[in-house]
Short mmCIF file of C-alpha atoms and ligand atoms in Angstrom, two decimals:
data_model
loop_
_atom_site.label_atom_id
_atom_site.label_comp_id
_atom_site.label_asym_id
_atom_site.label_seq_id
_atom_site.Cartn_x
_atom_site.Cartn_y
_atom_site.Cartn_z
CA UNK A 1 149.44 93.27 91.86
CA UNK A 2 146.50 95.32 92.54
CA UNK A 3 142.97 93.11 92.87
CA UNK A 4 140.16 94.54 90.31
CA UNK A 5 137.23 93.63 92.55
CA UNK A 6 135.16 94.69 89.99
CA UNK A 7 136.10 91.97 87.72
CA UNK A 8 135.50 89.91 91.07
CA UNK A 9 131.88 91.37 91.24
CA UNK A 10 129.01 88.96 90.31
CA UNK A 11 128.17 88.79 86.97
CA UNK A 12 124.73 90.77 87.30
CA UNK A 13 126.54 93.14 89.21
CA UNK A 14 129.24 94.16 86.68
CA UNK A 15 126.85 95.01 83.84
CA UNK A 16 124.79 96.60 86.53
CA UNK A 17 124.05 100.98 85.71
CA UNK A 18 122.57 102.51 89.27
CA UNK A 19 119.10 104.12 88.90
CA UNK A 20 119.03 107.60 87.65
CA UNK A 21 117.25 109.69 90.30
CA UNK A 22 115.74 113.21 89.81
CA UNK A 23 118.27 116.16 90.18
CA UNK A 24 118.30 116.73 93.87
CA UNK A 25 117.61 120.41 94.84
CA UNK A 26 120.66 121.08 96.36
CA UNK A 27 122.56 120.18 93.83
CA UNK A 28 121.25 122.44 91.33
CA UNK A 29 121.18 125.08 93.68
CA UNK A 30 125.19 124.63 94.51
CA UNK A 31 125.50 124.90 90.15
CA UNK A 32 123.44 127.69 89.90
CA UNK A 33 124.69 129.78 92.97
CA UNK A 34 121.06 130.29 94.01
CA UNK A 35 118.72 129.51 97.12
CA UNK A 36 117.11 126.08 97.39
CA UNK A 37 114.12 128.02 98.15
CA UNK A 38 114.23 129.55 94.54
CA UNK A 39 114.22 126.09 93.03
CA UNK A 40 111.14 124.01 91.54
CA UNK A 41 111.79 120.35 91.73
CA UNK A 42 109.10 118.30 89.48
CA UNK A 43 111.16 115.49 88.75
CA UNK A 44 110.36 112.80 91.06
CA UNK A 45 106.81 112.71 91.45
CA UNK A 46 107.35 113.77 94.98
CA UNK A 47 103.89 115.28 97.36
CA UNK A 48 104.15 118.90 97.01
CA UNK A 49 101.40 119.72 99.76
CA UNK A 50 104.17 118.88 102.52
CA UNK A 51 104.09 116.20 104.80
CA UNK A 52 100.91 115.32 106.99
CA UNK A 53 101.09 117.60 110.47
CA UNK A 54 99.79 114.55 112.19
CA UNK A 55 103.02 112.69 110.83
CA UNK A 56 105.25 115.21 112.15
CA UNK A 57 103.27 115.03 115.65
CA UNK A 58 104.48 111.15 115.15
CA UNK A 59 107.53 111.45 114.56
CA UNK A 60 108.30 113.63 117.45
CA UNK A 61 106.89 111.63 119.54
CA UNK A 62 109.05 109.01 118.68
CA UNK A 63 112.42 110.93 118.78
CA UNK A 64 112.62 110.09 122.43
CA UNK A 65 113.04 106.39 121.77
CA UNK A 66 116.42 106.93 119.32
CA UNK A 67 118.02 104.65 121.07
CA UNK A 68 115.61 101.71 120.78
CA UNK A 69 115.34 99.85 117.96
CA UNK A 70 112.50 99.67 115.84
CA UNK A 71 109.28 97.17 115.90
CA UNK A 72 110.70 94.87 113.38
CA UNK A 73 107.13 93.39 112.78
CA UNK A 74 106.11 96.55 111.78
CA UNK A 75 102.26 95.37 114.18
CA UNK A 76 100.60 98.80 114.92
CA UNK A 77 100.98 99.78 110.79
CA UNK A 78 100.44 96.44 109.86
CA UNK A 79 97.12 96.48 111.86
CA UNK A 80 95.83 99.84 110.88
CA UNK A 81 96.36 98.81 107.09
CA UNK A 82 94.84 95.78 107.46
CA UNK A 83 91.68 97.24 108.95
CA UNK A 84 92.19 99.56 106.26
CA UNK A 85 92.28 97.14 103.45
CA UNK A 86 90.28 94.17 104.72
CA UNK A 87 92.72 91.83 105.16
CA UNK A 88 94.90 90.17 107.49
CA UNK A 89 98.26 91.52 109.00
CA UNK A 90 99.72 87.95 107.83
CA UNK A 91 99.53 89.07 104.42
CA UNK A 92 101.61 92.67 104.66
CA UNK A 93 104.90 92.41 104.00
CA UNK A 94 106.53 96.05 105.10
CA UNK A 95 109.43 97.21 102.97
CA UNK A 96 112.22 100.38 102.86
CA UNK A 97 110.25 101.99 100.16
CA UNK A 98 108.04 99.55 97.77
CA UNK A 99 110.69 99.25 95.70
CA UNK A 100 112.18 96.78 98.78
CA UNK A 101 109.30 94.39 97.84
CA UNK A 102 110.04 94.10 94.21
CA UNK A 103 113.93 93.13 95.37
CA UNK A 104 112.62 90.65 97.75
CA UNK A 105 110.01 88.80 95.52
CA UNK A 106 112.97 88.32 92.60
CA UNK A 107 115.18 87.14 95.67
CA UNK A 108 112.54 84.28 96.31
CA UNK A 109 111.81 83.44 92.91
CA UNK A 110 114.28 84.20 90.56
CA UNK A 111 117.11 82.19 89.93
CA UNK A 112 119.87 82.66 87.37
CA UNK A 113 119.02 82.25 83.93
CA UNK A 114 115.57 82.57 84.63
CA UNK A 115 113.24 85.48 83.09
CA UNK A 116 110.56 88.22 84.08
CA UNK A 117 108.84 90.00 81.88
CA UNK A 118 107.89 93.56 81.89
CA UNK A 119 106.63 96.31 79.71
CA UNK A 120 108.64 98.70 77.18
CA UNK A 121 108.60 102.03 79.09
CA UNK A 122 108.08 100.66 82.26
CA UNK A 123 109.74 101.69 85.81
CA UNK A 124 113.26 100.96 85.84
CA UNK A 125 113.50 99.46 88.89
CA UNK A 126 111.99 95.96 87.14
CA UNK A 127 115.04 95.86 84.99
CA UNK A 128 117.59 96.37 88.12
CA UNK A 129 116.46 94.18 90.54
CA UNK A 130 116.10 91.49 87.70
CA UNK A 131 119.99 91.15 86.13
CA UNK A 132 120.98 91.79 89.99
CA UNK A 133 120.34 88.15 90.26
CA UNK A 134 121.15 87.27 86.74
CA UNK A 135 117.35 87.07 85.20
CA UNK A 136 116.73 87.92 81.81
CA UNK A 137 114.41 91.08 81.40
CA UNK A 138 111.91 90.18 78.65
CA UNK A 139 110.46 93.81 77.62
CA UNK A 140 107.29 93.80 75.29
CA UNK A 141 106.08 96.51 73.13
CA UNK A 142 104.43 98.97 74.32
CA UNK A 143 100.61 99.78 73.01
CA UNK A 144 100.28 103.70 72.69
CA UNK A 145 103.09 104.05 75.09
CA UNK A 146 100.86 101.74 77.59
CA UNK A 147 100.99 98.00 78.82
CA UNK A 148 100.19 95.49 76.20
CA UNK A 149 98.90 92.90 78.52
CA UNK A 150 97.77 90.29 76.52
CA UNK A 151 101.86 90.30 74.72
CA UNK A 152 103.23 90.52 78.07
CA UNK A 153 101.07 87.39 78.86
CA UNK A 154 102.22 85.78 75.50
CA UNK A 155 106.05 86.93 76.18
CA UNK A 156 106.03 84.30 79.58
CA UNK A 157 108.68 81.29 78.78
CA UNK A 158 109.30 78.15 80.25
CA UNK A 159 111.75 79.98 82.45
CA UNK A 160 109.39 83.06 83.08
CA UNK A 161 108.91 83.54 87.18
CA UNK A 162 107.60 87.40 87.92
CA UNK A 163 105.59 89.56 85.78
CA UNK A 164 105.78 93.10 86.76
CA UNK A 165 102.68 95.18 85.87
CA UNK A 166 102.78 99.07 86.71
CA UNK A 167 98.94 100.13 87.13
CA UNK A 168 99.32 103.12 86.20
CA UNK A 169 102.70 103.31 84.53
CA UNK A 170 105.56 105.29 85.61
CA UNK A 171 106.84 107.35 83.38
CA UNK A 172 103.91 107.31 80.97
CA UNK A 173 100.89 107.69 83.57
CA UNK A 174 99.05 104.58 81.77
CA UNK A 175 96.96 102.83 83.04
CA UNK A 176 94.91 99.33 82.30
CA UNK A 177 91.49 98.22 82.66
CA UNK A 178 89.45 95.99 85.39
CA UNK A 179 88.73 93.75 82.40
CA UNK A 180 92.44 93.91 80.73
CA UNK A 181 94.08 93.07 84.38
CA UNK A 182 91.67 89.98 84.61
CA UNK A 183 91.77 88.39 81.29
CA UNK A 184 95.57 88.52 81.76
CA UNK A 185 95.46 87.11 84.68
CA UNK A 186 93.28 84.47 83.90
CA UNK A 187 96.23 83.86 80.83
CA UNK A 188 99.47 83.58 83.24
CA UNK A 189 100.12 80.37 84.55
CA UNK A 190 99.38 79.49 88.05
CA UNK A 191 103.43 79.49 88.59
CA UNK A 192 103.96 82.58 87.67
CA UNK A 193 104.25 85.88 90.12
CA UNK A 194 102.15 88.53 88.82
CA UNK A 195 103.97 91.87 90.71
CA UNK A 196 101.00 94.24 90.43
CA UNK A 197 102.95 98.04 90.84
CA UNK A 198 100.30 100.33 92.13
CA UNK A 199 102.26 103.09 93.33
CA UNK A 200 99.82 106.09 92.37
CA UNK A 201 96.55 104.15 93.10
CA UNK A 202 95.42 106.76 95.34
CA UNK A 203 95.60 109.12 92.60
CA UNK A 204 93.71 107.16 89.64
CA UNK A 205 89.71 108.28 89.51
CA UNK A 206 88.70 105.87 86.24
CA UNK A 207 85.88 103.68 87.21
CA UNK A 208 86.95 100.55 85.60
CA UNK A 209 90.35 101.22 86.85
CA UNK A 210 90.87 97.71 89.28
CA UNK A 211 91.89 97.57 93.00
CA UNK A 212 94.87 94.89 92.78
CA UNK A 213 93.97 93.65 96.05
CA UNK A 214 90.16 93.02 95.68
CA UNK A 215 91.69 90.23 93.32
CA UNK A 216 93.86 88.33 95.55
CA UNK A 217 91.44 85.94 96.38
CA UNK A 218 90.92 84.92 93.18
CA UNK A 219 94.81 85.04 91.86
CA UNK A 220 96.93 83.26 94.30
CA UNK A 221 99.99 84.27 92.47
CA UNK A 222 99.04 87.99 92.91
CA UNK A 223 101.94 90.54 95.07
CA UNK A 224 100.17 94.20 95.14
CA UNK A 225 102.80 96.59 95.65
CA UNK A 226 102.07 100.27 97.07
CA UNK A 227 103.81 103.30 98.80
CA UNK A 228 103.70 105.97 101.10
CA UNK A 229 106.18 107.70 98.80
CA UNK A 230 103.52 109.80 96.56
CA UNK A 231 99.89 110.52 97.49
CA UNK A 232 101.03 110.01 101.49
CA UNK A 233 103.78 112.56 101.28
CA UNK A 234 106.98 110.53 103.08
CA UNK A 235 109.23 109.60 99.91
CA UNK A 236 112.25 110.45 102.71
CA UNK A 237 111.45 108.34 105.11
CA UNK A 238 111.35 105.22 102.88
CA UNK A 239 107.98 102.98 103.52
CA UNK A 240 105.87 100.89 101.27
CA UNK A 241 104.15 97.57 101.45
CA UNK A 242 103.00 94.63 99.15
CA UNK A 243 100.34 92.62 100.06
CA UNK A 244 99.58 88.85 98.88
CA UNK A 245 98.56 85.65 100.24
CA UNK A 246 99.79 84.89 103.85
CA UNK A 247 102.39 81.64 102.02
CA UNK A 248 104.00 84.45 99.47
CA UNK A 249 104.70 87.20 102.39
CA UNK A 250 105.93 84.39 104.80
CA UNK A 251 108.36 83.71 102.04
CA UNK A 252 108.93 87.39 101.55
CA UNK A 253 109.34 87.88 104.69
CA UNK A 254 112.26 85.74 104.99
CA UNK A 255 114.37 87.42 103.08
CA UNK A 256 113.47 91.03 104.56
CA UNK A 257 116.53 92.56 106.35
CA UNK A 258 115.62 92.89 109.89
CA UNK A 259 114.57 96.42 111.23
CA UNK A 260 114.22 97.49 107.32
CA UNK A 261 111.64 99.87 108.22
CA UNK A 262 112.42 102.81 111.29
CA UNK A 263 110.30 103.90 113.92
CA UNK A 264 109.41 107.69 112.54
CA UNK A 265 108.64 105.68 108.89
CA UNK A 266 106.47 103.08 110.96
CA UNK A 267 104.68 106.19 112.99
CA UNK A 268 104.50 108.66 110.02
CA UNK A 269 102.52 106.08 107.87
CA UNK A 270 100.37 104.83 110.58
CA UNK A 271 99.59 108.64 111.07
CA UNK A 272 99.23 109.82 107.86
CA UNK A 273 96.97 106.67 107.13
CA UNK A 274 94.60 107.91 109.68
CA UNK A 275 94.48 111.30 108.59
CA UNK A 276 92.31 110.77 105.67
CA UNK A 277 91.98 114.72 104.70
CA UNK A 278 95.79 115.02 104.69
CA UNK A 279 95.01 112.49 101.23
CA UNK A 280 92.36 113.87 99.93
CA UNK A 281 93.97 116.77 99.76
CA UNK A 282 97.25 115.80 97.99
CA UNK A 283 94.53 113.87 95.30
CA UNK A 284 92.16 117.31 94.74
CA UNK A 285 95.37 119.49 94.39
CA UNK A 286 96.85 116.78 92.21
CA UNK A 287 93.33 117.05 89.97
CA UNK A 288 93.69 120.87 89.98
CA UNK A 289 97.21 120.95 88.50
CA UNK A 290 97.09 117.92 86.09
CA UNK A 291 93.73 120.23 84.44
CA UNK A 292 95.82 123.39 85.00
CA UNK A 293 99.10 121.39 82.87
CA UNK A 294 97.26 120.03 80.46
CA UNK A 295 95.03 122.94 79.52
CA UNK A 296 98.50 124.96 79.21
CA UNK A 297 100.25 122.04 76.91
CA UNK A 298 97.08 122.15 74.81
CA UNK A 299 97.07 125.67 74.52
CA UNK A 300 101.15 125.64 73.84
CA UNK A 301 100.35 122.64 71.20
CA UNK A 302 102.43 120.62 72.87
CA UNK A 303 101.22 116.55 72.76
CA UNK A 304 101.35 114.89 75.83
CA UNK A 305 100.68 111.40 77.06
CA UNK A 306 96.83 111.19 78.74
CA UNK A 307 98.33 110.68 82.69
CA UNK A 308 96.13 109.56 85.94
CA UNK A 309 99.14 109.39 87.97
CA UNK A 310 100.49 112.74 89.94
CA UNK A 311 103.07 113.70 87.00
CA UNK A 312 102.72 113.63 82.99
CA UNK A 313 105.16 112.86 80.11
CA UNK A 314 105.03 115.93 77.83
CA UNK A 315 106.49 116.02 74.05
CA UNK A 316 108.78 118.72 73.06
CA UNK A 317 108.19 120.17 69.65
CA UNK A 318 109.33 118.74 66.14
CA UNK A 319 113.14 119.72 65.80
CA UNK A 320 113.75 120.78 69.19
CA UNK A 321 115.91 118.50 71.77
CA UNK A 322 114.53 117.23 75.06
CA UNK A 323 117.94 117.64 76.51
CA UNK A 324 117.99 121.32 75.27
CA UNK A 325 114.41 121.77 76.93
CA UNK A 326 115.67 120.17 79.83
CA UNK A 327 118.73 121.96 80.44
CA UNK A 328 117.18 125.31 79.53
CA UNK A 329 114.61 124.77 82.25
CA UNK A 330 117.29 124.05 85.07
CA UNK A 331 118.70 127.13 84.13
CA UNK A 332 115.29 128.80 85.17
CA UNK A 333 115.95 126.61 88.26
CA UNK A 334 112.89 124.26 87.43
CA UNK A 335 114.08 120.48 87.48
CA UNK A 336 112.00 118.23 85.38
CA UNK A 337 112.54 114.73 84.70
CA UNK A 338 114.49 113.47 81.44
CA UNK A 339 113.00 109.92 79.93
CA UNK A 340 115.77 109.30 77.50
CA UNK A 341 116.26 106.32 78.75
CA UNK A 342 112.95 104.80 79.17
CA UNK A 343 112.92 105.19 74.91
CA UNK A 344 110.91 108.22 75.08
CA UNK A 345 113.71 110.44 74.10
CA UNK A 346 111.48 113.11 72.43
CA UNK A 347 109.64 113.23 76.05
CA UNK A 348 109.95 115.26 79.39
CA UNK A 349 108.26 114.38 82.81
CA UNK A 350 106.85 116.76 85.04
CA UNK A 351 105.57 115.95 88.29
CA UNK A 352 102.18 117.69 89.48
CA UNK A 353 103.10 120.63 92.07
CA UNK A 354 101.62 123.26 93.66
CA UNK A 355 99.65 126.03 92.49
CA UNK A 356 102.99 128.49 92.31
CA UNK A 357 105.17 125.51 91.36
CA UNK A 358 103.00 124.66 88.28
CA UNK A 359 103.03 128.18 87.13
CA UNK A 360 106.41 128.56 87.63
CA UNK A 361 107.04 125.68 85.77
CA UNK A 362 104.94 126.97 82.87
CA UNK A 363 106.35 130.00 82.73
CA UNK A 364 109.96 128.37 82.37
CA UNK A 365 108.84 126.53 79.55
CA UNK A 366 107.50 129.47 77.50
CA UNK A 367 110.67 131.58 78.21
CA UNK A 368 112.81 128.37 77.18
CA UNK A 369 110.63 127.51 74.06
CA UNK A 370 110.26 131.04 72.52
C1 LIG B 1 107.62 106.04 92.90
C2 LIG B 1 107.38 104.63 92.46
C3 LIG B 1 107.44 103.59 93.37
C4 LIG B 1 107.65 103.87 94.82
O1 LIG B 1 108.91 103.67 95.22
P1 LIG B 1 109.21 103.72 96.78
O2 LIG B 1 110.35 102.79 96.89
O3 LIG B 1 108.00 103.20 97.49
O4 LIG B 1 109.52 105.13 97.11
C5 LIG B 1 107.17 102.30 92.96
N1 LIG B 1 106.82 102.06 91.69
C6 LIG B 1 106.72 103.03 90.78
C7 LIG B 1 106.27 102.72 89.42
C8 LIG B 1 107.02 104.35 91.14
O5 LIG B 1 106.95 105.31 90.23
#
């Protein structure tokens, strides 16, 4: 008799849906019969500027040593951020994209039956990584599609071990307060991870917005997670980091695969970390197309969710079906990014492009909503 390995498959594993990604490029462009180059991709809050020229210079330079492999500890980036960020290497933990981080902190905490909690409309990866080891996901309501920290503090249970807090929110662009982050901190018990998501921090200009790691020292149960995905422009080459106290990496860091991060990923962020205009750059073209987006969904009447992040969740209009809206702007070869299933079914998000890509963008949307 033939084996069914997937009634073999753990139990997380079975009931387990992969993570939806943004339409890739060449996809669409194989349906559509056109050029990749004729193709806007918005959906996966991706840098349009192009990588950094002084991570390409990097990554040449390592092509020579293909052969090796790489620095496992990860010590010239680990150095340069920590000069960076004020504090010690010891307290870096390097992962394949931040979203390596979240799997490794549930892999040290959470054991079956246990629960995390997260927010209603939060990134999906919380969810994933969370029944892959049999957790229970406790979502709480959102508040005006943004965290509710003082329910998510409430929603913690005897058998509560991580907290995952997006600051701001993916896909809502949400974001909570200096004073918010502390007084829930000050409400979640010692024993409790707080996973602090702060993907597009680069991006946020608020002034009371908080820098998760200025309050390590205060919160010893406190994992900051951030990327070189977005604002540094290498989403390919898979690098991101969380930073906590020395005890929670050393943990962390036992259950990192070896090698998890390459050499051109090491040298690209090390580069692009030193090239401080390459940043400011991505964050003042960000600025200029989040005010040009917004001042066109205002002027189309179209409601739209307040966003400091590098992309913005956009309603379509009474009676008219995302889905439609969706599908009507792939066939004007402009990929945008469905929400269904983070419950905002009535909602599209588009990630921040370039000048041409914005307008291009725009321009699909008035030909598909007239
Ligand atoms: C994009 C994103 C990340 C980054 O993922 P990487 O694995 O670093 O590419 C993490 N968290 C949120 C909320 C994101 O939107």
């Amino acid at each position: 008799m033939a084996v069914n390995f997937s009634e073999l498959a753990v139990e997380g594993v079975r009931s387990l849906r992969p993570y939806q990604p943004g339409k890739p490029i060449d996809e669409l462009a194989r349906e559509l019969g056109l050029n990749e180059a004729d193709i806007v991709k918005l959906a996966s809050n991706e840098n349009p500027l192009g990588p950094s020229p002084k991570a390409l210079e990097a990554i040449k330079a390592e092509l020579a040593d293909l052969t090796r492999y790489p620095d496992g500890a990860g010590f010239v980036l680990k150095k340069t951020l920590s000069e960076k960020l004020s504090i010690a290497p010891e307290q870096i933990t390097l992962g394949n994209g931040s979203s390596d981080i979240l799997d490794f902190i549930v892999r040290v905490f959470v054991n079956d039956g246990d629960s995390v909690v997260f927010s209603q409309h939060a990134f999906a990866i919380y969810g994933l990584v969370a029944k892959m080891v049999g957790a229970e996901s406790i979502v709480t309501p959102a508040k005006e599609y943004g965290h509710d920290l003082e329910a998510m503090a409430s929603a913690i249970n005897d058998r509560t071990r991580i907290v995952f807090v997006t600051n701001p929110n993916n896909p809502t662009g949400t974001w909570n307060t200096r004073d918010e982050l502390v007084n829930f901190l000050n409400e979640v018990p010692a024993h409790v991870i707080v996973l602090l998501d702060e993907a597009y921090f680069e991006y946020v200009h608020e002034a009371d917005y908080p820098d998760g790691i200025s309050l390590l020292k205060d919160y010893p149960n406190l994992v900051v997670t951030r990327t070189f995905s977005k604002a540094y422009g290498l989403a390919s080459l898979r690098v991101g980091y969380g930073v906590s106290s020395p005890e929670l990496a050393d943990l962390m860091n036992r259950v990192r695969p070896p090698f998890n991060v390459d050499s051109f990923a090491l040298a690209a962020a090390n580069a692009t970390l030193l090239d401080e205009d390459y940043v400011k750059e991505s964050i003042a073209l960000n600025d200029a197309g989040m005010a040009y987006l917004t001042g066109e969904f205002d002027a189309l009447g179209l409601a739209y969710i307040p966003s400091v992040g590098n992309f913005i969740s956009f309603k379509v209009p009474d009676g008219v079906n995302a889905m439609d809206v969706y599908n009507g702007l792939l066939r004007q070869g402009v990929i945008v990014r469905p929400v269904a299933n983070y419950e905002m079914p009535e909602y599209l998000r588009v990630s921040i492009g370039t000048e041409a890509e914005n307008t291009a963008f725009i321009t699909a949307l008035k030909t598909v909503l007239s």
